[in-house]
CSV table of C-alpha atoms in Angstrom, one decimal:
chain,number,residue,atom,x,y,z
L,592,MET,CA,84.2,88.8,99.2
L,593,GLY,CA,82.7,86.1,101.4
L,594,ALA,CA,83.7,82.8,102.9
L,595,SER,CA,82.5,81.1,99.7
L,596,VAL,CA,85.9,81.9,98.1
L,597,THR,CA,87.9,80.5,101.0
L,598,LYS,CA,86.2,77.2,102.0
L,599,GLY,CA,84.0,74.4,100.7
L,600,THR,CA,83.5,72.9,97.3
L,601,PHE,CA,82.5,75.3,94.5
L,602,LEU,CA,83.3,76.7,91.0
L,603,PHE,CA,84.9,80.1,90.6
L,604,THR,CA,85.6,81.9,87.3
L,605,SER,CA,88.0,84.7,86.3
L,606,GLU,CA,88.9,86.3,82.9
L,607,SER,CA,91.8,88.0,81.3
L,608,VAL,CA,92.2,90.0,78.1
L,609,SER,CA,95.4,90.4,76.0
L,610,GLU,CA,97.5,93.4,75.2
L,611,GLY,CA,95.5,93.8,71.9
L,612,HIS,CA,92.1,94.1,73.6
L,613,PRO,CA,90.8,97.6,72.9
L,614,ASP,CA,90.8,98.6,76.6
L,615,LYS,CA,94.3,97.2,77.0
L,616,VAL,CA,95.6,99.1,74.0
L,617,CYS,CA,94.5,102.2,75.8
L,618,ASP,CA,96.0,101.2,79.1
L,619,ARG,CA,99.3,100.6,77.5
L,620,ILE,CA,99.3,103.9,75.6
L,621,SER,CA,98.5,105.8,78.8
L,622,ASP,CA,101.2,103.9,80.8
L,623,SER,CA,103.8,104.5,78.0
L,624,ILE,CA,103.0,108.2,78.4
L,625,VAL,CA,103.5,107.9,82.2
L,626,ASP,CA,106.9,106.2,81.5
L,627,ALA,CA,107.9,109.0,79.1
L,628,PHE,CA,107.3,111.7,81.7
L,629,LEU,CA,109.0,109.8,84.6
L,630,SER,CA,112.0,109.1,82.3
L,631,GLU,CA,112.7,112.8,82.2
L,632,ASP,CA,111.3,113.9,85.6
L,633,PRO,CA,110.7,111.4,88.4
L,634,HIS,CA,108.5,114.1,90.0
L,635,ALA,CA,106.2,114.5,87.0
L,636,ARG,CA,102.5,114.4,87.5
L,637,VAL,CA,100.5,112.4,85.0
L,638,ALA,CA,96.8,111.5,84.6
L,639,VAL,CA,96.2,110.6,81.0
L,640,GLU,CA,93.2,108.8,79.5
L,641,THR,CA,93.1,107.2,76.1
L,642,LEU,CA,90.2,106.3,73.8
L,643,ALA,CA,90.7,104.1,70.7
L,644,THR,CA,88.3,103.3,67.9
L,645,THR,CA,88.5,102.6,64.2
L,646,ASN,CA,91.8,104.1,63.1
L,647,ARG,CA,91.7,106.8,65.7
L,648,VAL,CA,93.3,107.3,69.1
L,649,VAL,CA,92.3,110.2,71.4
L,650,LEU,CA,94.5,111.3,74.3
L,651,SER,CA,93.2,113.5,77.1
L,652,GLY,CA,94.1,114.4,80.7
L,653,GLU,CA,96.4,116.6,82.7
L,654,VAL,CA,100.1,116.6,83.3
L,655,ARG,CA,102.9,118.6,85.0
L,656,GLY,CA,106.3,117.9,83.6
L,657,PRO,CA,109.0,118.8,81.2
L,658,ASP,CA,108.1,120.9,78.2
L,659,THR,CA,110.1,118.6,76.0
L,660,ILE,CA,107.2,116.2,76.0
L,661,THR,CA,105.0,117.9,73.4
L,662,HIS,CA,101.7,116.9,71.9
L,663,ASP,CA,103.7,115.7,68.9
L,664,ARG,CA,105.7,113.4,71.1
L,665,LEU,CA,102.6,112.1,72.9
L,666,LYS,CA,101.1,111.3,69.5
L,667,ALA,CA,104.3,109.5,68.5
L,668,ILE,CA,104.2,107.4,71.7
L,669,ALA,CA,100.6,106.3,70.9
L,670,ARG,CA,101.6,105.3,67.4
L,671,GLU,CA,104.7,103.4,68.6
L,672,THR,CA,102.7,101.6,71.2
L,673,VAL,CA,100.1,100.4,68.7
L,674,LYS,CA,102.9,99.2,66.4
L,675,ALA,CA,104.6,97.3,69.3
L,676,ILE,CA,101.3,95.5,70.1
L,677,GLY,CA,101.1,94.4,66.4
L,678,TYR,CA,98.2,96.3,64.8
L,679,GLU,CA,98.6,96.6,61.1
L,680,GLN,CA,95.0,95.8,60.0
L,681,GLU,CA,92.8,97.9,57.7
L,682,GLY,CA,90.6,99.3,60.5
L,683,PHE,CA,93.4,99.9,63.0
L,684,HIS,CA,97.0,100.5,61.7
L,685,TRP,CA,99.7,102.2,63.6
L,686,GLU,CA,100.9,104.1,60.6
L,687,ARG,CA,97.5,105.3,59.3
L,688,LEU,CA,95.5,106.0,62.4
L,689,GLU,CA,94.6,109.6,63.4
L,690,VAL,CA,95.9,110.6,66.9
L,691,ASP,CA,94.2,113.6,68.6
L,692,CYS,CA,95.8,115.0,71.7
L,693,TYR,CA,93.9,117.1,74.3
L,694,VAL,CA,96.4,116.7,77.2
L,695,HIS,CA,96.8,119.9,79.3
L,696,SER,CA,98.4,121.2,82.5
L,697,GLN,CA,97.4,119.9,85.9
L,698,SER,CA,95.0,122.0,87.9
L,699,PRO,CA,96.9,124.2,90.5
L,700,ASP,CA,94.2,123.3,93.0
L,701,ILE,CA,95.1,119.6,92.9
L,702,ALA,CA,98.9,120.4,92.9
L,703,GLN,CA,98.4,122.6,96.0
L,704,GLY,CA,96.8,119.7,97.9
L,705,VAL,CA,99.2,117.0,96.8
L,706,ASP,CA,102.6,118.7,97.0
L,707,ALA,CA,104.8,118.8,100.1
L,708,ALA,CA,105.3,122.4,101.4
L,709,GLY,CA,106.9,123.7,104.6
L,710,ASN,CA,105.8,121.3,107.4
L,711,LYS,CA,103.2,119.6,105.3
L,712,ASP,CA,104.1,116.2,103.9
L,713,GLU,CA,103.0,115.2,100.4
L,714,GLY,CA,99.3,114.3,100.4
L,715,ALA,CA,97.3,111.7,98.6
L,716,GLY,CA,96.4,112.7,95.0
L,717,ASP,CA,92.8,111.8,95.6
L,718,GLN,CA,90.4,110.3,98.1
L,719,GLY,CA,89.8,106.6,97.8
L,720,LEU,CA,90.1,103.1,99.1
L,721,MET,CA,92.4,100.4,97.8
L,722,PHE,CA,92.6,96.6,98.4
L,723,GLY,CA,95.4,94.1,98.4
L,724,TYR,CA,95.2,90.3,98.4
L,725,ALA,CA,97.4,87.2,98.5
L,726,CYS,CA,96.7,83.5,99.0
L,727,ARG,CA,98.5,80.2,98.7
L,728,GLU,CA,96.8,78.9,95.5
L,729,THR,CA,99.8,79.5,93.2
L,730,PRO,CA,103.6,79.9,93.7
L,731,VAL,CA,103.3,83.7,93.3
L,732,LEU,CA,100.6,83.8,95.9
L,733,MET,CA,97.8,84.8,93.5
L,734,PRO,CA,94.4,83.3,93.0
L,735,ALA,CA,94.6,80.4,90.6
L,736,PRO,CA,91.8,81.4,88.1
L,737,ILE,CA,93.2,84.9,87.2
L,738,TYR,CA,96.8,83.7,87.3
L,739,TYR,CA,96.3,81.0,84.7
L,740,CYS,CA,94.0,83.2,82.6
L,741,HIS,CA,96.9,85.6,82.3
L,742,ALA,CA,99.4,82.9,81.6
L,743,ILE,CA,97.4,81.4,78.7
L,744,LEU,CA,97.1,84.8,76.9
L,745,HIS,CA,100.7,85.7,77.6
L,746,SER,CA,101.8,82.4,76.1
L,747,LEU,CA,99.8,83.1,73.0
L,748,ALA,CA,101.2,86.6,72.7
L,749,GLU,CA,104.8,85.5,73.0
L,750,ALA,CA,104.2,82.9,70.2
L,751,ARG,CA,102.5,85.5,68.1
L,752,HIS,CA,105.4,88.0,68.5
L,753,ALA,CA,107.9,85.3,67.7
L,754,GLY,CA,106.1,84.5,64.5
L,755,SER,CA,105.4,80.8,65.5
L,756,ILE,CA,101.6,81.0,65.2
L,757,PRO,CA,100.9,82.9,61.9
L,758,GLY,CA,97.3,83.9,61.4
L,759,ILE,CA,96.6,84.8,65.1
L,760,GLY,CA,95.9,88.5,65.8
L,761,PRO,CA,96.6,90.7,68.8
L,762,ASP,CA,93.1,90.8,70.3
L,763,SER,CA,92.2,87.8,72.6
L,764,LYS,CA,90.3,86.9,75.8
L,765,SER,CA,90.4,84.0,78.2
L,766,GLN,CA,88.1,82.7,80.9
L,767,LEU,CA,88.8,79.9,83.3
L,768,THR,CA,86.4,78.2,85.7
L,769,VAL,CA,88.2,76.5,88.5
L,770,ARG,CA,86.9,73.7,90.7
L,771,TYR,CA,87.6,74.1,94.4
L,772,GLN,CA,87.5,71.2,96.9
L,773,ASP,CA,87.8,72.0,100.6
L,774,GLY,CA,88.8,75.5,99.6
L,775,LYS,CA,91.7,74.4,97.4
L,776,PRO,CA,91.8,74.6,93.5
L,777,THR,CA,91.9,71.2,92.0
L,778,GLY,CA,91.3,71.7,88.2
L,779,ALA,CA,89.6,73.5,85.4
L,780,SER,CA,85.9,72.7,84.8
L,781,SER,CA,85.8,74.9,81.7
L,782,VAL,CA,88.2,76.9,79.6
L,783,VAL,CA,87.2,79.7,77.2
L,784,VAL,CA,89.7,81.3,74.8
L,785,SER,CA,88.7,83.8,72.0
L,786,THR,CA,91.4,85.0,69.7
L,787,GLN,CA,91.4,87.2,66.7
L,788,HIS,CA,92.6,85.3,63.5
L,789,SER,CA,93.0,85.7,59.8
L,790,ALA,CA,90.1,85.1,57.5
L,791,ASP,CA,91.6,81.9,56.0
L,792,LEU,CA,91.7,80.0,59.4
L,793,GLU,CA,88.8,77.8,60.3
L,794,GLN,CA,87.5,77.5,63.9
L,795,ASP,CA,88.9,74.0,64.3
L,796,GLU,CA,92.4,75.2,63.2
L,797,VAL,CA,92.3,78.0,65.7
L,798,ARG,CA,91.3,75.5,68.4
L,799,GLU,CA,94.4,73.4,67.7
L,800,ILE,CA,96.6,76.5,67.6
L,801,VAL,CA,95.3,77.6,71.0
L,802,ARG,CA,95.2,74.1,72.7
L,803,PRO,CA,99.0,73.8,73.6
L,804,HIS,CA,99.0,77.2,75.1
L,805,VAL,CA,96.3,76.1,77.5
L,806,GLU,CA,97.6,72.6,78.2
L,807,ASN,CA,101.2,73.8,78.8
L,808,VAL,CA,100.1,76.5,81.2
L,809,LEU,CA,97.6,74.6,83.4
L,810,PRO,CA,99.0,72.3,86.1
L,811,GLU,CA,99.2,68.6,85.3
L,812,GLY,CA,95.7,67.0,85.4
L,813,TRP,CA,93.9,70.4,85.3
L,814,MET,CA,92.7,70.4,81.7
L,815,CYS,CA,88.9,70.4,81.4
L,816,GLU,CA,86.8,67.9,79.5
L,817,GLU,CA,86.9,68.3,75.7
L,818,ASP,CA,83.3,69.5,75.5
L,819,GLU,CA,84.1,72.2,78.1
L,820,PHE,CA,87.0,73.6,76.1
L,821,TYR,CA,85.6,76.5,74.1
L,822,VAL,CA,87.7,78.3,71.5
L,823,ASN,CA,86.1,81.2,69.6
L,824,PRO,CA,82.6,80.0,70.5
L,825,THR,CA,80.9,82.5,68.2
L,826,GLY,CA,82.8,80.7,65.3
L,827,ARG,CA,84.6,83.7,63.8
L,828,PHE,CA,86.8,86.5,65.1
L,829,VAL,CA,88.5,88.2,62.2
L,830,VAL,CA,87.7,91.9,62.9
L,831,GLY,CA,89.2,92.7,66.3
L,832,GLY,CA,90.8,95.4,68.4
L,833,PRO,CA,89.6,99.0,68.5
L,834,ASP,CA,88.1,98.5,65.0
L,835,SER,CA,85.5,96.2,66.4
L,836,ASP,CA,85.0,97.7,69.9
L,837,THR,CA,85.9,101.1,71.3
L,838,GLY,CA,88.6,101.0,74.0
L,839,LEU,CA,89.1,103.2,77.1
L,840,THR,CA,91.8,103.4,79.7
L,841,GLY,CA,90.9,101.9,83.1
L,842,ARG,CA,88.0,99.6,82.2
L,843,LYS,CA,89.6,96.3,83.1
L,844,ILE,CA,90.3,96.8,86.8
L,845,ILE,CA,89.2,93.3,87.9
L,846,VAL,CA,91.4,91.7,85.2
L,847,ASP,CA,94.3,94.0,86.4
L,848,THR,CA,94.0,92.8,90.0
L,849,TYR,CA,92.6,89.5,91.4
L,850,GLY,CA,89.9,88.4,89.0
L,851,GLY,CA,87.1,88.9,91.5
L,852,SER,CA,88.7,86.8,94.2
L,853,SER,CA,89.1,89.9,96.4
L,854,PRO,CA,87.3,93.2,96.8
L,855,HIS,CA,88.3,96.2,94.6
L,856,GLY,CA,88.3,99.8,95.6
L,857,GLY,CA,87.2,100.9,92.2
L,858,GLY,CA,90.1,103.0,91.0
L,859,ALA,CA,92.0,102.2,87.8
L,860,PHE,CA,95.8,102.1,87.7
L,861,SER,CA,96.9,102.9,84.1
L,862,GLY,CA,97.8,106.4,83.0
L,863,LYS,CA,98.5,107.6,86.6
L,864,ASP,CA,101.9,108.6,88.1
L,865,PRO,CA,102.7,107.0,91.5
L,866,THR,CA,101.5,110.0,93.6
L,867,LYS,CA,98.0,108.7,92.7
L,868,VAL,CA,97.1,106.4,95.5
L,869,ASP,CA,94.7,104.5,93.2
L,870,ARG,CA,97.9,103.0,91.8
L,871,SER,CA,100.6,103.2,94.5
L,872,ALA,CA,98.5,102.3,97.5
L,873,ALA,CA,97.0,99.3,95.6
L,874,TYR,CA,100.5,98.2,94.9
L,875,ALA,CA,101.5,98.7,98.5
L,876,ALA,CA,98.5,96.7,99.7
L,877,ARG,CA,99.4,93.8,97.4
L,878,TYR,CA,103.0,94.0,98.7
L,879,VAL,CA,102.0,93.9,102.3
L,880,ALA,CA,99.4,91.1,101.8
L,881,LYS,CA,101.9,89.0,99.8
L,882,ASN,CA,104.5,89.4,102.6
L,883,VAL,CA,101.9,88.4,105.3
L,884,VAL,CA,101.2,85.2,103.4
L,885,ALA,CA,104.9,84.6,102.5
L,886,ALA,CA,105.8,85.0,106.2
L,887,GLU,CA,103.3,82.2,107.0
L,888,LEU,CA,101.2,84.5,109.1
L,889,ALA,CA,98.1,83.6,107.2
L,890,GLU,CA,96.9,81.4,104.3
L,891,ARG,CA,94.9,84.3,102.8
L,892,CYS,CA,95.1,88.0,103.5
L,893,VAL,CA,92.9,90.9,102.4
L,894,ILE,CA,94.1,94.5,103.2
L,895,GLN,CA,92.2,97.7,102.8
L,896,VAL,CA,93.7,101.2,103.0
L,897,ALA,CA,91.9,104.5,102.6
L,898,TYR,CA,93.0,108.1,102.0
L,899,ALA,CA,91.7,111.7,101.8
L,900,ILE,CA,93.0,114.0,99.1
L,901,GLY,CA,95.9,116.2,100.4
L,902,VAL,CA,96.3,114.1,103.6
L,903,SER,CA,99.5,112.1,103.9
L,904,LYS,CA,98.5,109.4,106.5
L,905,PRO,CA,96.0,106.7,105.6
L,906,LEU,CA,92.6,107.2,107.2
L,907,SER,CA,92.4,103.4,107.9
L,908,VAL,CA,94.3,100.2,107.6
L,909,TYR,CA,92.1,97.1,107.7
L,910,ILE,CA,93.3,93.5,107.5
L,911,ASP,CA,91.2,90.3,107.3
L,912,THR,CA,93.0,87.0,107.1
L,913,LEU,CA,89.6,85.2,106.5
L,914,GLY,CA,90.0,82.9,109.5
L,915,THR,CA,93.5,81.7,108.5
L,916,GLY,CA,95.7,84.0,110.5
L,917,ARG,CA,98.2,82.9,113.1
L,918,VAL,CA,97.9,86.2,115.0
L,919,ASP,CA,95.0,88.6,115.7
L,920,ASP,CA,94.1,90.7,112.6
L,921,ASP,CA,94.3,93.9,114.6
L,922,ASP,CA,97.8,93.0,115.8
L,923,LEU,CA,98.7,92.3,112.2
L,924,ALA,CA,97.4,95.7,111.1
L,925,SER,CA,99.6,97.4,113.7
L,926,ALA,CA,102.7,95.4,112.7
L,927,VAL,CA,102.2,96.3,109.1
L,928,GLN,CA,102.2,100.0,109.9
L,929,GLN,CA,105.3,99.5,112.0
L,930,VAL,CA,107.3,98.0,109.2
L,931,MET,CA,106.1,100.2,106.3
L,932,ASP,CA,105.2,103.8,106.0
L,933,LEU,CA,101.9,103.8,104.1
L,934,SER,CA,101.8,107.5,103.3
L,935,PRO,CA,102.0,108.3,99.6
L,936,ARG,CA,105.6,109.4,99.9
L,937,GLY,CA,106.5,106.4,102.1
L,938,ILE,CA,105.0,104.0,99.6
L,939,ARG,CA,106.7,105.7,96.6
L,940,GLU,CA,110.1,105.7,98.3
L,941,HIS,CA,109.9,102.2,99.8
L,942,LEU,CA,108.9,100.6,96.5
L,943,LYS,CA,110.9,103.1,94.3
L,944,LEU,CA,107.9,103.8,92.1
L,945,SER,CA,109.1,107.1,90.5
L,946,ARG,CA,110.6,105.2,87.6
L,947,PRO,CA,109.5,104.4,84.1
L,948,ILE,CA,108.2,100.9,84.9
L,949,TYR,CA,104.6,101.0,84.0
L,950,ALA,CA,104.0,100.2,80.3
L,951,ARG,CA,104.9,96.6,81.1
L,952,THR,CA,102.1,96.4,83.7
L,953,ALA,CA,99.3,97.2,81.3
L,954,ALA,CA,98.5,93.6,80.2
L,955,TYR,CA,98.6,90.2,81.9
L,956,GLY,CA,98.0,91.6,85.4
L,957,HIS,CA,99.7,94.1,87.7
L,958,PHE,CA,100.2,91.4,90.3
L,959,GLY,CA,101.7,87.9,90.4
L,960,ARG,CA,104.7,89.0,88.2
L,961,GLU,CA,108.4,88.6,88.9
L,962,PRO,CA,110.3,91.5,90.3
L,963,GLU,CA,112.6,92.9,87.7
L,964,PRO,CA,116.2,94.2,87.9
L,965,ASP,CA,115.3,97.8,87.0
L,966,GLY,CA,112.6,97.9,89.7
L,967,GLY,CA,109.7,96.7,87.8
L,968,PHE,CA,107.1,94.9,89.9
L,969,SER,CA,108.9,95.9,93.1
L,970,TRP,CA,105.7,95.3,95.0
L,971,GLU,CA,106.0,91.6,94.3
L,972,LYS,CA,109.1,91.3,96.5
L,973,THR,CA,108.9,89.4,99.8
L,974,ASP,CA,111.5,91.4,101.7
L,975,LEU,CA,109.1,92.3,104.5
L,976,VAL,CA,108.8,88.7,105.7
L,977,GLU,CA,111.5,89.0,108.4
L,978,PRO,CA,110.5,92.5,109.6
L,979,LEU,CA,106.8,91.4,110.0
L,980,ARG,CA,107.8,88.3,111.9
L,981,ALA,CA,110.1,90.4,114.2
L,982,ALA,CA,107.3,92.9,114.8
L,983,LEU,CA,104.9,90.0,115.8
L,984,SER,CA,107.5,87.9,117.7
L,985,GLY,CA,105.6,88.4,121.0
L,986,ALA,CA,102.3,87.2,119.4
L,987,LEU,CA,103.6,84.1,117.6
């Protein structure tokens, strides 16, 4: 990520995909399985991948948890998830699809490195690096392109589930190109929405169904010119979902995070319990970055954390406020580590992540959502603002 995304006049594009996109179907199945294990055992270990294709779902991975969660139950979870998304089409129907389950027990070698024992604290579930990001472009401190991409598809999905837009299917994608002037977003130069639809709807009809879900989401004055508003640009999108394109867990990591406005460490989130730092440390990095910006310590903030498998403390904590910080970035990195324990256990306990709160994250972004009463999206809270300001009181 360079200065091009923080200053000057330019165009920047992000995309989102809906809950019915083949990869997102797989993410939600995997996260529903995580929730099932955590509901019965907050200390369960889960790493489950899903593949979906024409009337078939394949589950694989390794787990450690209660014996009550059998292969039959995992298959039922997959089927229930597909039903909840809304798939009842010939090539992908929740009731008729075949579900194969190859989930097995976690390797004892991994368990040995991750578990706390004696004087050894719980270690990271894998090596890796994770990034967090926040900026002032939207009220939830997310980049504007990805935030509005998600909002367009979420609006369409809510209307579909409510039955107010008959003929629209579960599979859809959005893409938004935003015009920046002096580093600030000022409007959409183009909008692309592709959505699955019934065979009796024409392209122009789909366009008018989609239009209000774009115009109502974008800020006033942001709508693009009519010839830059593309709806189903191929002309027809009847066959969709895993029937038209194979889905896999973890293939939409840029959609899940910042839409390309920030670096990404490369690890996917879905299907992983919170001892996996790919997930929990990325949530913690977003949480810290958001609090830095909410505390008015910077206009933009990128954070990187890195871990080694079996080691509890992060190997590094790096902060870059992209020239917008009110204090030195190194001082900020020190303050962050004073106010939050970034070990795997520290993150999990601080954000209370060992709860069944993950299926809801599988579509429309893991970040920029509202914290929920049961602990969902706890990483979006801004309760570190005062501790951060206090830790930096001498530097402000």
